PDB file of C-alpha atoms and ligand atoms in Angstrom:
ATOM      1  CA  MET A   1      39.969  15.056  11.396  1.00  0.00           C
ATOM      2  CA  GLN A   2      39.236  18.805  10.904  1.00  0.00           C
ATOM      3  CA  GLY A   3      39.647  18.039   6.693  1.00  0.00           C
ATOM      4  CA  ARG A   4      36.760  15.620   7.265  1.00  0.00           C
ATOM      5  CA  LEU A   5      34.714  17.793   9.388  1.00  0.00           C
ATOM      6  CA  PHE A   6      34.889  20.664   6.763  1.00  0.00           C
ATOM      7  CA  GLN A   7      34.372  18.385   3.772  1.00  0.00           C
ATOM      8  CA  LEU A   8      31.243  17.371   5.580  1.00  0.00           C
ATOM      9  CA  ALA A   9      30.161  20.679   6.547  1.00  0.00           C
ATOM     10  CA  LEU A  10      30.867  21.809   2.687  1.00  0.00           C
ATOM     11  CA  PHE A  11      28.863  18.898   1.456  1.00  0.00           C
ATOM     12  CA  ARG A  12      25.856  19.898   3.875  1.00  0.00           C
ATOM     13  CA  THR A  13      25.670  23.445   2.595  1.00  0.00           C
ATOM     14  CA  GLN A  14      25.858  22.296  -0.876  1.00  0.00           C
ATOM     15  CA  ARG A  15      22.785  19.867  -0.603  1.00  0.00           C
ATOM     16  CA  ASN A  16      19.649  20.939  -1.547  1.00  0.00           C
ATOM     17  CA  PHE A  17      17.268  20.185   1.316  1.00  0.00           C
ATOM     18  CA  SER A  18      14.191  19.799  -0.813  1.00  0.00           C
ATOM     19  CA  THR A  19      15.287  17.654  -3.618  1.00  0.00           C
ATOM     20  CA  GLU A  20      18.280  15.308  -2.659  1.00  0.00           C
ATOM     21  CA  ILE A  21      17.335  13.262   0.466  1.00  0.00           C
ATOM     22  CA  THR A  22      15.821  10.074  -0.018  1.00  0.00           C
ATOM     23  CA  SER A  23      15.392   6.657   2.013  1.00  0.00           C
ATOM     24  CA  LYS A  24      18.568   5.538   0.543  1.00  0.00           C
ATOM     25  CA  SER A  25      20.413   8.715   1.926  1.00  0.00           C
ATOM     26  CA  ARG A  26      23.043   8.350   5.221  1.00  0.00           C
ATOM     27  CA  CYS A  27      22.843  10.057   7.817  1.00  0.00           C
ATOM     28  CA  LEU A  28      25.708  12.190   8.642  1.00  0.00           C
ATOM     29  CA  PRO A  29      27.648  12.561  12.019  1.00  0.00           C
ATOM     30  CA  CYS A  30      25.853  15.060  14.063  1.00  0.00           C
ATOM     31  CA  GLU A  31      28.848  16.932  14.785  1.00  0.00           C
ATOM     32  CA  GLY A  32      29.107  17.610  10.676  1.00  0.00           C
ATOM     33  CA  ILE A  33      25.451  18.862  10.497  1.00  0.00           C
ATOM     34  CA  GLY A  34      26.094  22.461  12.043  1.00  0.00           C
ATOM     35  CA  LYS A  35      22.629  23.908  12.499  1.00  0.00           C
ATOM     36  CA  THR A  36      19.078  22.972  12.556  1.00  0.00           C
ATOM     37  CA  LEU A  37      16.189  23.310  10.184  1.00  0.00           C
ATOM     38  CA  GLU A  38      14.444  26.613   9.763  1.00  0.00           C
ATOM     39  CA  LYS A  39      10.485  25.653   9.826  1.00  0.00           C
ATOM     40  CA  GLU A  40      10.251  26.502   6.160  1.00  0.00           C
ATOM     41  CA  GLN A  41      12.525  23.719   5.488  1.00  0.00           C
ATOM     42  CA  VAL A  42      10.803  21.259   7.774  1.00  0.00           C
ATOM     43  CA  GLN A  43       7.486  21.971   6.046  1.00  0.00           C
ATOM     44  CA  GLN A  44       8.967  21.197   2.674  1.00  0.00           C
ATOM     45  CA  LEU A  45      10.645  17.778   3.902  1.00  0.00           C
ATOM     46  CA  LEU A  46       7.258  16.895   5.666  1.00  0.00           C
ATOM     47  CA  HIS A  47       5.845  16.168   2.067  1.00  0.00           C
ATOM     48  CA  LYS A  48       8.447  13.598   1.863  1.00  0.00           C
ATOM     49  CA  VAL A  49       7.606  11.498   4.660  1.00  0.00           C
ATOM     50  CA  LYS A  50       4.308   9.645   5.681  1.00  0.00           C
ATOM     51  CA  GLY A  51       2.073  10.458   8.758  1.00  0.00           C
ATOM     52  CA  TRP A  52       4.877  12.500  10.717  1.00  0.00           C
ATOM     53  CA  LYS A  53       3.888  15.542  12.651  1.00  0.00           C
ATOM     54  CA  VAL A  54       5.862  18.257  13.596  1.00  0.00           C
ATOM     55  CA  SER A  55       5.982  19.588  17.129  1.00  0.00           C
ATOM     56  CA  PRO A  56       4.726  23.294  17.838  1.00  0.00           C
ATOM     57  CA  ASP A  57       8.549  24.303  18.670  1.00  0.00           C
ATOM     58  CA  ASN A  58       9.565  22.860  15.204  1.00  0.00           C
ATOM     59  CA  LYS A  59      12.312  20.691  17.363  1.00  0.00           C
ATOM     60  CA  GLN A  60      10.536  16.926  16.824  1.00  0.00           C
ATOM     61  CA  ILE A  61       8.699  14.717  14.650  1.00  0.00           C
ATOM     62  CA  SER A  62       6.511  12.086  15.678  1.00  0.00           C
ATOM     63  CA  LYS A  63       4.457   9.349  14.129  1.00  0.00           C
ATOM     64  CA  ASP A  64       1.874   7.362  15.897  1.00  0.00           C
ATOM     65  CA  LEU A  65       0.829   3.886  14.799  1.00  0.00           C
ATOM     66  CA  GLU A  66      -1.346   0.961  15.919  1.00  0.00           C
ATOM     67  CA  LEU A  67       0.136  -2.415  15.532  1.00  0.00           C
ATOM     68  CA  SER A  68      -1.694  -5.576  15.503  1.00  0.00           C
ATOM     69  CA  ASP A  69      -0.565  -6.845  18.958  1.00  0.00           C
ATOM     70  CA  PHE A  70       2.180  -6.664  21.538  1.00  0.00           C
ATOM     71  CA  MET A  71       4.964  -8.951  19.724  1.00  0.00           C
ATOM     72  CA  SER A  72       4.569  -7.295  16.427  1.00  0.00           C
ATOM     73  CA  ALA A  73       5.213  -4.223  18.136  1.00  0.00           C
ATOM     74  CA  ILE A  74       8.281  -5.359  19.698  1.00  0.00           C
ATOM     75  CA  ARG A  75       9.473  -6.904  16.441  1.00  0.00           C
ATOM     76  CA  TYR A  76       8.810  -3.689  14.567  1.00  0.00           C
ATOM     77  CA  PHE A  77      11.196  -1.868  17.232  1.00  0.00           C
ATOM     78  CA  GLN A  78      13.432  -4.193  16.910  1.00  0.00           C
ATOM     79  CA  ARG A  79      13.790  -3.745  12.877  1.00  0.00           C
ATOM     80  CA  ILE A  80      13.766   0.400  13.589  1.00  0.00           C
ATOM     81  CA  ALA A  81      16.634  -0.380  16.016  1.00  0.00           C
ATOM     82  CA  ASP A  82      18.718  -1.845  13.501  1.00  0.00           C
ATOM     83  CA  VAL A  83      18.326   0.692  10.857  1.00  0.00           C
ATOM     84  CA  ALA A  84      18.969   3.632  14.025  1.00  0.00           C
ATOM     85  CA  GLU A  85      22.319   1.353  14.821  1.00  0.00           C
ATOM     86  CA  ALA A  86      23.353   1.299  11.442  1.00  0.00           C
ATOM     87  CA  GLU A  87      22.715   5.042  10.772  1.00  0.00           C
ATOM     88  CA  GLY A  88      24.086   6.316  14.289  1.00  0.00           C
ATOM     89  CA  HIS A  89      20.684   8.394  14.630  1.00  0.00           C
ATOM     90  CA  HIS A  90      18.178   7.062  17.141  1.00  0.00           C
ATOM     91  CA  PRO A  91      14.275   7.708  17.336  1.00  0.00           C
ATOM     92  CA  ASP A  92      12.586   7.682  21.021  1.00  0.00           C
ATOM     93  CA  LEU A  93      10.253   4.432  20.711  1.00  0.00           C
ATOM     94  CA  HIS A  94       7.177   4.468  23.088  1.00  0.00           C
ATOM     95  CA  LEU A  95       4.733   1.415  23.288  1.00  0.00           C
ATOM     96  CA  THR A  96       1.360   2.051  25.330  1.00  0.00           C
ATOM     97  CA  GLY A  97      -1.789   0.090  25.443  1.00  0.00           C
ATOM     98  CA  TYR A  98      -0.057  -3.111  24.294  1.00  0.00           C
ATOM     99  CA  ASN A  99       0.081  -2.311  20.407  1.00  0.00           C
ATOM    100  CA  LYS A 100      -0.129   1.516  20.288  1.00  0.00           C
ATOM    101  CA  VAL A 101       3.288   2.933  19.208  1.00  0.00           C
ATOM    102  CA  ARG A 102       4.699   6.398  18.951  1.00  0.00           C
ATOM    103  CA  ILE A 103       7.914   7.270  17.180  1.00  0.00           C
ATOM    104  CA  ASP A 104       9.846  10.804  18.005  1.00  0.00           C
ATOM    105  CA  LEU A 105      12.481  12.045  16.038  1.00  0.00           C
ATOM    106  CA  SER A 106      15.178  14.768  16.476  1.00  0.00           C
ATOM    107  CA  THR A 107      18.664  15.373  16.552  1.00  0.00           C
ATOM    108  CA  HIS A 108      19.630  15.596  20.286  1.00  0.00           C
ATOM    109  CA  ALA A 109      23.283  16.887  19.849  1.00  0.00           C
ATOM    110  CA  LEU A 110      21.595  20.126  18.024  1.00  0.00           C
ATOM    111  CA  LYS A 111      18.248  20.146  20.359  1.00  0.00           C
ATOM    112  CA  GLY A 112      16.364  20.346  17.014  1.00  0.00           C
ATOM    113  CA  LEU A 113      15.457  18.702  13.691  1.00  0.00           C
ATOM    114  CA  THR A 114      18.123  18.172  11.177  1.00  0.00           C
ATOM    115  CA  GLU A 115      18.174  16.361   7.773  1.00  0.00           C
ATOM    116  CA  ASN A 116      19.071  13.009   9.756  1.00  0.00           C
ATOM    117  CA  ASP A 117      15.587  13.203  11.492  1.00  0.00           C
ATOM    118  CA  PHE A 118      14.004  12.898   7.967  1.00  0.00           C
ATOM    119  CA  ILE A 119      16.302  10.371   6.407  1.00  0.00           C
ATOM    120  CA  MET A 120      15.457   8.020   9.537  1.00  0.00           C
ATOM    121  CA  ALA A 121      11.604   8.751   8.916  1.00  0.00           C
ATOM    122  CA  MET A 122      11.816   7.939   5.276  1.00  0.00           C
ATOM    123  CA  LYS A 123      13.541   4.834   6.206  1.00  0.00           C
ATOM    124  CA  ILE A 124      11.176   3.925   8.943  1.00  0.00           C
ATOM    125  CA  ASP A 125       8.541   4.596   6.532  1.00  0.00           C
ATOM    126  CA  SER A 126       9.903   2.197   3.915  1.00  0.00           C
ATOM    127  CA  LEU A 127      10.191  -0.488   6.539  1.00  0.00           C
ATOM    128  CA  GLY A 128       6.328  -0.900   6.688  1.00  0.00           C
ATOM    129  CA  HIS A 129       4.643  -2.707   9.559  1.00  0.00           C
TER     130      HIS A 129
HETATM  131  C1  LIG B 201      28.097   9.257  19.595  1.00  0.00           C
HETATM  132  C2  LIG B 201      26.694   9.052  18.671  1.00  0.00           C
HETATM  133  O1  LIG B 201      26.822   9.108  17.545  1.00  0.00           O
HETATM  134  C3  LIG B 201      26.078  10.522  19.008  1.00  0.00           C
HETATM  135  O2  LIG B 201      25.382  10.575  20.495  1.00  0.00           O
HETATM  136  C4  LIG B 201      24.727   9.955  18.481  1.00  0.00           C
HETATM  137  C5  LIG B 201      23.660   8.935  18.694  1.00  0.00           C
HETATM  138  N1  LIG B 201      22.415   8.876  18.242  1.00  0.00           N
HETATM  139  C6  LIG B 201      21.730  10.091  18.135  1.00  0.00           C
HETATM  140  N2  LIG B 201      20.702  10.121  17.686  1.00  0.00           N
HETATM  141  C7  LIG B 201      19.952  11.133  17.710  1.00  0.00           C
HETATM  142  N3  LIG B 201      18.578  11.523  17.306  1.00  0.00           N
HETATM  143  N4  LIG B 201      20.483  12.457  17.965  1.00  0.00           N
HETATM  144  C8  LIG B 201      21.724  12.418  18.001  1.00  0.00           C
HETATM  145  O3  LIG B 201      22.429  13.569  18.312  1.00  0.00           O
HETATM  146  C9  LIG B 201      22.537  11.417  18.092  1.00  0.00           C
HETATM  147  N5  LIG B 201      23.771  11.409  18.393  1.00  0.00           N
END
């Protein structure tokens, strides 16, 4: 197991944050990530996602949307849930006022933002709604 973790850690350090992640990237197991992103890295990665805002403490990104009705929002949550389960990386999902949706992403294990959060944000962006 140690060998695989070392490989993952090595891969992480070699990956260039700004260019390599896309919506096709896969989330890494959180224990292989090591550390959270710096403010500058977050600012760089925010250019690659649509409509996401970073929290003042740099620990979370969020996106707000308004769906056409309640069941559209529920169906949208199910599609996000399918991706989150496949990636092993889960957003916080909020549904208020029957059709207003907020999606929060952070890496709970590290109490901050990692590339996994931006990979998930790109995948959620590509789902459409
Ligand atoms: C064991 C399981 O894979 C881990 O607890 C995963 C689950 N989903 C997760 N989702 C998020 N957002 N952060 C995590 O640290 C995380 N860890």
